Short mmCIF file of C-alpha atoms in Angstrom, two decimals:
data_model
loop_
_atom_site.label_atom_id
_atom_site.label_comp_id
_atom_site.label_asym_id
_atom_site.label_seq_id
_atom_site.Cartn_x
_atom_site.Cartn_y
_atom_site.Cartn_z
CA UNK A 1 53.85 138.50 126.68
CA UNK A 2 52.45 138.62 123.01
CA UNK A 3 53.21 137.42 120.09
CA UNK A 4 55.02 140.30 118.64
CA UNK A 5 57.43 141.07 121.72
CA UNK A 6 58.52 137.50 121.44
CA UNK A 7 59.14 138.02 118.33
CA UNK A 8 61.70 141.17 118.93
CA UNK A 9 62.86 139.25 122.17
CA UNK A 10 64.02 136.97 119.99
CA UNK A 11 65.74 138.34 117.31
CA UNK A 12 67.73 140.48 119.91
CA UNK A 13 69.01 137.21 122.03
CA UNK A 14 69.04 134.63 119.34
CA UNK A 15 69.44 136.36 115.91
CA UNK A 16 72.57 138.42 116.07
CA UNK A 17 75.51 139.18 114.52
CA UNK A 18 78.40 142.12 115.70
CA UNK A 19 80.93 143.97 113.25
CA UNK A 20 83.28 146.24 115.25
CA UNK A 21 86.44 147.45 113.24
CA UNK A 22 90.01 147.51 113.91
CA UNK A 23 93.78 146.55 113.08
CA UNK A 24 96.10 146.09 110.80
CA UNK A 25 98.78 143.47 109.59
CA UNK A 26 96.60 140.63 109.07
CA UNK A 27 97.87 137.78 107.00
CA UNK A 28 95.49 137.72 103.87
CA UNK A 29 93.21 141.09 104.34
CA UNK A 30 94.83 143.92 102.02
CA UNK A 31 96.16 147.34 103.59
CA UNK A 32 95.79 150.57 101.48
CA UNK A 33 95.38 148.82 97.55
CA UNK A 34 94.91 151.92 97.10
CA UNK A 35 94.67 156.20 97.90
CA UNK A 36 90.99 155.22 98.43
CA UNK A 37 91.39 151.83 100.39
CA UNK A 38 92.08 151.67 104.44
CA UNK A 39 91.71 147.49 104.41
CA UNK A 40 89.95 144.46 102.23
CA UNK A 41 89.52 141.29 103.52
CA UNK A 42 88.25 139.55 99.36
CA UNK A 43 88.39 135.98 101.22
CA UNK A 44 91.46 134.75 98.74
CA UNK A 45 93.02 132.47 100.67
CA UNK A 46 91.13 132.88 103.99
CA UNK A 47 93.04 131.90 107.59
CA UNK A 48 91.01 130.48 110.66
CA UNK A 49 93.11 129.62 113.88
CA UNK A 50 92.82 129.31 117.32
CA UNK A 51 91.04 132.65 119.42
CA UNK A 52 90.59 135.94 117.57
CA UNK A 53 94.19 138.20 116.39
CA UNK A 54 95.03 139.91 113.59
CA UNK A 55 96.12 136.93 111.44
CA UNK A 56 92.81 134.71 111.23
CA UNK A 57 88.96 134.69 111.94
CA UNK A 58 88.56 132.94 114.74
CA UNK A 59 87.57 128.42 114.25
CA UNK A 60 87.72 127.66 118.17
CA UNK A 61 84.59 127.17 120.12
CA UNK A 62 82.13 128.10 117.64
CA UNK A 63 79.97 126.40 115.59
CA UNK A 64 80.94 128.60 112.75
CA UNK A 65 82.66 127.79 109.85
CA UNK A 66 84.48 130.01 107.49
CA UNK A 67 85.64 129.09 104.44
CA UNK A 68 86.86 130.87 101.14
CA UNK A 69 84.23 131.00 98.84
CA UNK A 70 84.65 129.71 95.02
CA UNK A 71 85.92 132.49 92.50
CA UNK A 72 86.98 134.78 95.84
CA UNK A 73 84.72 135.88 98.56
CA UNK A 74 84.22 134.60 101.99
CA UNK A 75 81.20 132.23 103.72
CA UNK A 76 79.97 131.90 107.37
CA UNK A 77 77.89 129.35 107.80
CA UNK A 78 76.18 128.66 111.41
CA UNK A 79 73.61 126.06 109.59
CA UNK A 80 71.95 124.16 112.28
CA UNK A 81 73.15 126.37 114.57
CA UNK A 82 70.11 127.99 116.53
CA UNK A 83 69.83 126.74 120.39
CA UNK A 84 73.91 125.85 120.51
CA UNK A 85 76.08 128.04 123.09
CA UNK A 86 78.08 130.09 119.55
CA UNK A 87 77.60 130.69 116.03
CA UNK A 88 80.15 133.66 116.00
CA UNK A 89 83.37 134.28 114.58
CA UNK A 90 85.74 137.16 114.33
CA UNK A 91 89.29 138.81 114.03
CA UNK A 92 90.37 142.36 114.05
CA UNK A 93 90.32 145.31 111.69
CA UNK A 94 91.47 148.76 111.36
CA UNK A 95 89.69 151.97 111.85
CA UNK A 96 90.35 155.59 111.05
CA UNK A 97 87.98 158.48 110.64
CA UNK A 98 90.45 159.17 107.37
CA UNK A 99 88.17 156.31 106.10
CA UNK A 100 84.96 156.42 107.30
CA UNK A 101 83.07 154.26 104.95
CA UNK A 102 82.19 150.68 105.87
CA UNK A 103 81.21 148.71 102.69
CA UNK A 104 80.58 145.02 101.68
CA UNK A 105 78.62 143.03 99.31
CA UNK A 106 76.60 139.69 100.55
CA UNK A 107 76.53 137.57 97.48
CA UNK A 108 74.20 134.56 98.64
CA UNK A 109 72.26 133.86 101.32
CA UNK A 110 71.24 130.46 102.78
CA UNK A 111 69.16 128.95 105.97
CA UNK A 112 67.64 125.57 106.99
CA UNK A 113 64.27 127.25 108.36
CA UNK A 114 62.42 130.30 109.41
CA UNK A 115 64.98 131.35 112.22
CA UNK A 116 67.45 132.88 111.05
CA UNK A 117 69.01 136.75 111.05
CA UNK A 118 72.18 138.86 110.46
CA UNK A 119 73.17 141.58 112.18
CA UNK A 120 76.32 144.27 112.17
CA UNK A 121 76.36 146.20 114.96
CA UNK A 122 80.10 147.91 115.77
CA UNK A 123 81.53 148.88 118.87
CA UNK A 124 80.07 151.41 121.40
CA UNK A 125 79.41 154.68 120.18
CA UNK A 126 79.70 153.73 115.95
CA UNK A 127 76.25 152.50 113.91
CA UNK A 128 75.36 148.93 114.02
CA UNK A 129 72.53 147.24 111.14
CA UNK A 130 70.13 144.61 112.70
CA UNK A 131 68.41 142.37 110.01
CA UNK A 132 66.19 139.52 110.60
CA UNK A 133 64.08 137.04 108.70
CA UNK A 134 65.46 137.61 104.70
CA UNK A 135 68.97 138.88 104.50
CA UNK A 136 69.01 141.01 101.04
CA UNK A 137 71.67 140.55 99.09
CA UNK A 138 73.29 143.75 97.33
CA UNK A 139 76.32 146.48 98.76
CA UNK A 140 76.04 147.56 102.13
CA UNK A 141 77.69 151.37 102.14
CA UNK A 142 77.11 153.69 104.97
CA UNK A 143 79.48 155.94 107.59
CA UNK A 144 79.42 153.88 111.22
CA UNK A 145 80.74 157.28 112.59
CA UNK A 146 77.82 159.41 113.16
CA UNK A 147 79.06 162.52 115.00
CA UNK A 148 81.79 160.34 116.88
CA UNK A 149 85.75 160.60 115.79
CA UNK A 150 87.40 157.31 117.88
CA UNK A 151 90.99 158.57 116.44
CA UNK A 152 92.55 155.57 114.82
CA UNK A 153 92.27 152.30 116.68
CA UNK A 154 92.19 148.31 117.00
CA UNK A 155 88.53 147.13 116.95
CA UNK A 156 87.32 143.35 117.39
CA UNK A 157 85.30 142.41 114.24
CA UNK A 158 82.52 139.97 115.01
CA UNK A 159 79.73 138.09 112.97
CA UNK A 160 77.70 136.10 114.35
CA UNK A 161 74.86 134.03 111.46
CA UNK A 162 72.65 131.52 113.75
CA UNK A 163 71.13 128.89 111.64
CA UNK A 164 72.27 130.48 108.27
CA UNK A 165 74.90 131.29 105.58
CA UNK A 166 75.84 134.50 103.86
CA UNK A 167 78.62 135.03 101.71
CA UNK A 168 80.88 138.17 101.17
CA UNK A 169 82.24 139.05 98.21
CA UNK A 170 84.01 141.57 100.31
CA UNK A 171 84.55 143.50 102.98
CA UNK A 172 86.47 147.27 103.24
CA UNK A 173 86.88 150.52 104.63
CA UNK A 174 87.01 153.65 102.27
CA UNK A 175 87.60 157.09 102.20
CA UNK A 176 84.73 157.65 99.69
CA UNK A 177 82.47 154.97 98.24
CA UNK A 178 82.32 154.38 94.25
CA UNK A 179 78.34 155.06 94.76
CA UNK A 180 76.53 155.52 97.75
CA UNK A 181 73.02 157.27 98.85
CA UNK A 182 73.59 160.71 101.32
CA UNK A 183 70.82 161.31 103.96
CA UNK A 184 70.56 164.61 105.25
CA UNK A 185 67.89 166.76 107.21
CA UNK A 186 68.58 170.34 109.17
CA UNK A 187 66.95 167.83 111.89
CA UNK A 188 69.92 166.06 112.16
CA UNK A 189 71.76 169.09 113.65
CA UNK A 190 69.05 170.99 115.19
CA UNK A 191 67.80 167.81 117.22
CA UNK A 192 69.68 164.69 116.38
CA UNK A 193 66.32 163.01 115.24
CA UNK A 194 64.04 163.16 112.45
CA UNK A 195 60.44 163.65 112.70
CA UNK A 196 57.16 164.19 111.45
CA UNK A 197 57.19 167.42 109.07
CA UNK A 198 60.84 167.42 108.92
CA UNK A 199 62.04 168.06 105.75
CA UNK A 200 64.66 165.08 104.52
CA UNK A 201 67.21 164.68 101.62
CA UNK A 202 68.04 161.75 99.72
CA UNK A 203 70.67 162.21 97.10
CA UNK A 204 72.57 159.17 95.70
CA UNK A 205 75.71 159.90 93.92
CA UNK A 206 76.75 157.00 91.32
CA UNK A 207 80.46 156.31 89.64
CA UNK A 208 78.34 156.17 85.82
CA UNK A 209 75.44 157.37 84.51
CA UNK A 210 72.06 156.06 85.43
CA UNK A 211 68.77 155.75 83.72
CA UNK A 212 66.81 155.93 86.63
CA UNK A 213 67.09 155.78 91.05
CA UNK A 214 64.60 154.93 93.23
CA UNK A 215 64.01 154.12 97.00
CA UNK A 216 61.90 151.57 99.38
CA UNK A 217 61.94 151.51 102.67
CA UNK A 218 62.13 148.58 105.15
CA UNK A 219 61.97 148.24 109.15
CA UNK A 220 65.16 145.65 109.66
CA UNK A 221 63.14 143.29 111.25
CA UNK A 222 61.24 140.92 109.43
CA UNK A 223 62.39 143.41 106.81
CA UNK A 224 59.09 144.81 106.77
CA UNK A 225 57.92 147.59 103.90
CA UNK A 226 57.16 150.90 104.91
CA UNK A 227 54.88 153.61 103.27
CA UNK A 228 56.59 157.33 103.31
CA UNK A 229 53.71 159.73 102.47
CA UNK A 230 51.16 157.19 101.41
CA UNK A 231 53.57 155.69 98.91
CA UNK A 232 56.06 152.58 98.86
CA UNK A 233 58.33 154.44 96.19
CA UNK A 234 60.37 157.24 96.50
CA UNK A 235 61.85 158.51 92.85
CA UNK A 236 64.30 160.45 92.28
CA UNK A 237 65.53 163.15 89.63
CA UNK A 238 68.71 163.83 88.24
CA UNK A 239 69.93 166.83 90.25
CA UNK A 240 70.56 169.48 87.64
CA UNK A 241 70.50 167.24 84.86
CA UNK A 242 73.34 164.75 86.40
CA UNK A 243 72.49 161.39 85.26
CA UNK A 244 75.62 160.87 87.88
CA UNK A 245 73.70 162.49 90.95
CA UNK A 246 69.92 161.87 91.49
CA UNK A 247 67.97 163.09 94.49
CA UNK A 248 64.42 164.12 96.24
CA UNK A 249 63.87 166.63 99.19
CA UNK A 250 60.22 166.20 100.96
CA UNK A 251 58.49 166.88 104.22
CA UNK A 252 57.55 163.86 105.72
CA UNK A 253 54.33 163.68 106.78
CA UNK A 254 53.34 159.97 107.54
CA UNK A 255 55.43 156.38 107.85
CA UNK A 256 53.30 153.14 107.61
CA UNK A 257 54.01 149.79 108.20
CA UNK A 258 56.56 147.55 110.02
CA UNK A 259 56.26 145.59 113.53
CA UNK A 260 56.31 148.02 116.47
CA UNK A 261 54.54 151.37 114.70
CA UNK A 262 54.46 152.99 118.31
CA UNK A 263 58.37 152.65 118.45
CA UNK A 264 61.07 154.89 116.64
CA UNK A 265 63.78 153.56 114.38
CA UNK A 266 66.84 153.58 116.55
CA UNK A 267 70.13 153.98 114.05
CA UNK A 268 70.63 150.97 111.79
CA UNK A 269 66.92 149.91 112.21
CA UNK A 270 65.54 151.42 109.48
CA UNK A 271 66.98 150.05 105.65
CA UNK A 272 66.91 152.33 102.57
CA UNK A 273 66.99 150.35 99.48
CA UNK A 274 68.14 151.91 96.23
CA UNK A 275 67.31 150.59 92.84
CA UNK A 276 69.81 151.90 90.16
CA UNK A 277 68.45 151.38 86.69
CA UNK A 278 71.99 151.63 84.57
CA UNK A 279 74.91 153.02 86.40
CA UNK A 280 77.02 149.49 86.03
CA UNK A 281 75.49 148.15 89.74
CA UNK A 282 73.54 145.20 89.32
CA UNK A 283 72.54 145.07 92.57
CA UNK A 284 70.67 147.53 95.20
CA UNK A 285 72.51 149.71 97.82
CA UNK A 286 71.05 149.34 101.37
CA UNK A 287 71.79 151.92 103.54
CA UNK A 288 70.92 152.38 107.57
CA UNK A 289 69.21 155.35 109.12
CA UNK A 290 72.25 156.85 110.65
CA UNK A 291 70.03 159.05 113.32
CA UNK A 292 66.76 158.02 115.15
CA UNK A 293 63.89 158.18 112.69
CA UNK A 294 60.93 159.33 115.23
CA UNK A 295 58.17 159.05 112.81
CA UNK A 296 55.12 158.15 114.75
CA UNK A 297 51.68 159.93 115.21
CA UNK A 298 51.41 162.50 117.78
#
């Protein structure tokens, strides 16, 4: 076995961590603040308890710790975790395709040495995001859905951080995000992939004005840089003279660079980053590849 396959053997067995979504009356988490809101869980306050319901994140057998972070937000810290039998916790959350929008913000991001990982990866059927080696910090926004309406149900939510801390500032389910980036491709519904000389488009639409909206483009793991068309940067233009909408339509024609460049991108393996210049967001959006990315050389 090489070097590299040990490498992806073990970020699937040893660096994980699960989000599914479900249910509703939890103690501290927030139901429907507002038209917009499904659920947030902002940390104030935060319950642990025995097993996993719909009042606390789960404390028992597991080696990690949740606390309420200072000013509001919530940590899970696994430090010193890697080789014990659990570093997961969980509780329960609501879904409905009226809300289809998973968002949260990691705030900080801590670990003791080089193994360490975060993953989200709901329950069968809805996207999962699998990130190893530097967890970003910045708003996570994307629709777990893909083609698949579950009706409204009662979802386990699970993280699992070996060896590391991250903190939320929150966690939420929305009908419509305040900004998020839109990926679309006739590819999508002609073939449920994307490939080589398909023709993509990125289009980010923002809550204020920006000065300027760009992309990068990272394999999860190792959150390694790719090239799209020779280049690391994708800009984009104001659509129509929007400063509120910005986006870019091209062919691609080449991808370059991560781990396994004989492999495609499953959903959730591939990590758009966008850089808003104004707008009010200090910090980047990340957003998964919600269909198979098969960009590799025929």
């Amino acid at each position: 076995m090489n070097k590299v396959m040990r490498l992806e053997i073990s970020a699937v067995f040893c660096l994980v961590a699960l989000f599914s979504f479900a249910a509703l009356t939890e103690a501290k988490v927030i139901h429907n603040p507002d038209s917009n809101t499904l659920w947030i869980e902002d940390g104030i306050k935060v319950e642990t308890g025995i097993g996993q319901n719909l009042n606390h994140w789960e404390s028992s057998n597991t080696t990690c710790e949740v606390t309420e972070a200072q000013g509001g937000g919530i940590i899970f810290n696994a430090m010193g975790s890697l080789g014990t039998a659990r570093y997961a916790t969980g509780r329960y959350f609501a879904l409905d395709p009226a809300y289809p929008y998973l968002v949260w913000e990691i705030t900080n991001f801590k670990n003791e040495d080089t193994s360490r990982s975060f993953s989200a990866a709901a329950s069968p059927g809805l996207l999962g995001i699998g990130i190893s080696s530097y967890i970003p910090k910045g708003i996570f926004v994307y629709n777990p859905f893909l083609e698949n309406n579950p009706g409204k149900a009662v979802y386990n939510f699970r993280i699992d951080v070996p060896n590391c801390e991250v903190t939320f500032k929150y966690l939420k389910m929305v009908k419509v995000p305040e900004s998020y980036l839109e990926v679309t491709s006739p590819a999508f519904s002609e073939k449920k992939r994307l490939e080589l000389g398909d023709t993509v488009t990125f289009k980010v639409i923002l809550a204020k004005p920006a000065e300027d909206v760009s992309l990068t483009f990272y394999q999860a793991y190792e959150m390694a840089q790719l090239k799209l068309n020779d280049a690391q940067i994708l800009q984009l233009k104001p659509l129509e003279g929007d400063p509120k909408v910005w986006q870019a339509t091209i062919k691609i024609d080449s991808c370059e660079g991560g781990w396994f460049p004989d492999k495609p991108f499953a959903p959730g393996r591939l990590l758009i980053k966008t850089t808003i210049l104004g707008g009010g967001i200090p910090v980047p959006l990340w957003t998964p590849n919600t269909y198979e990315f098969r960009l590799i050389k025929k």
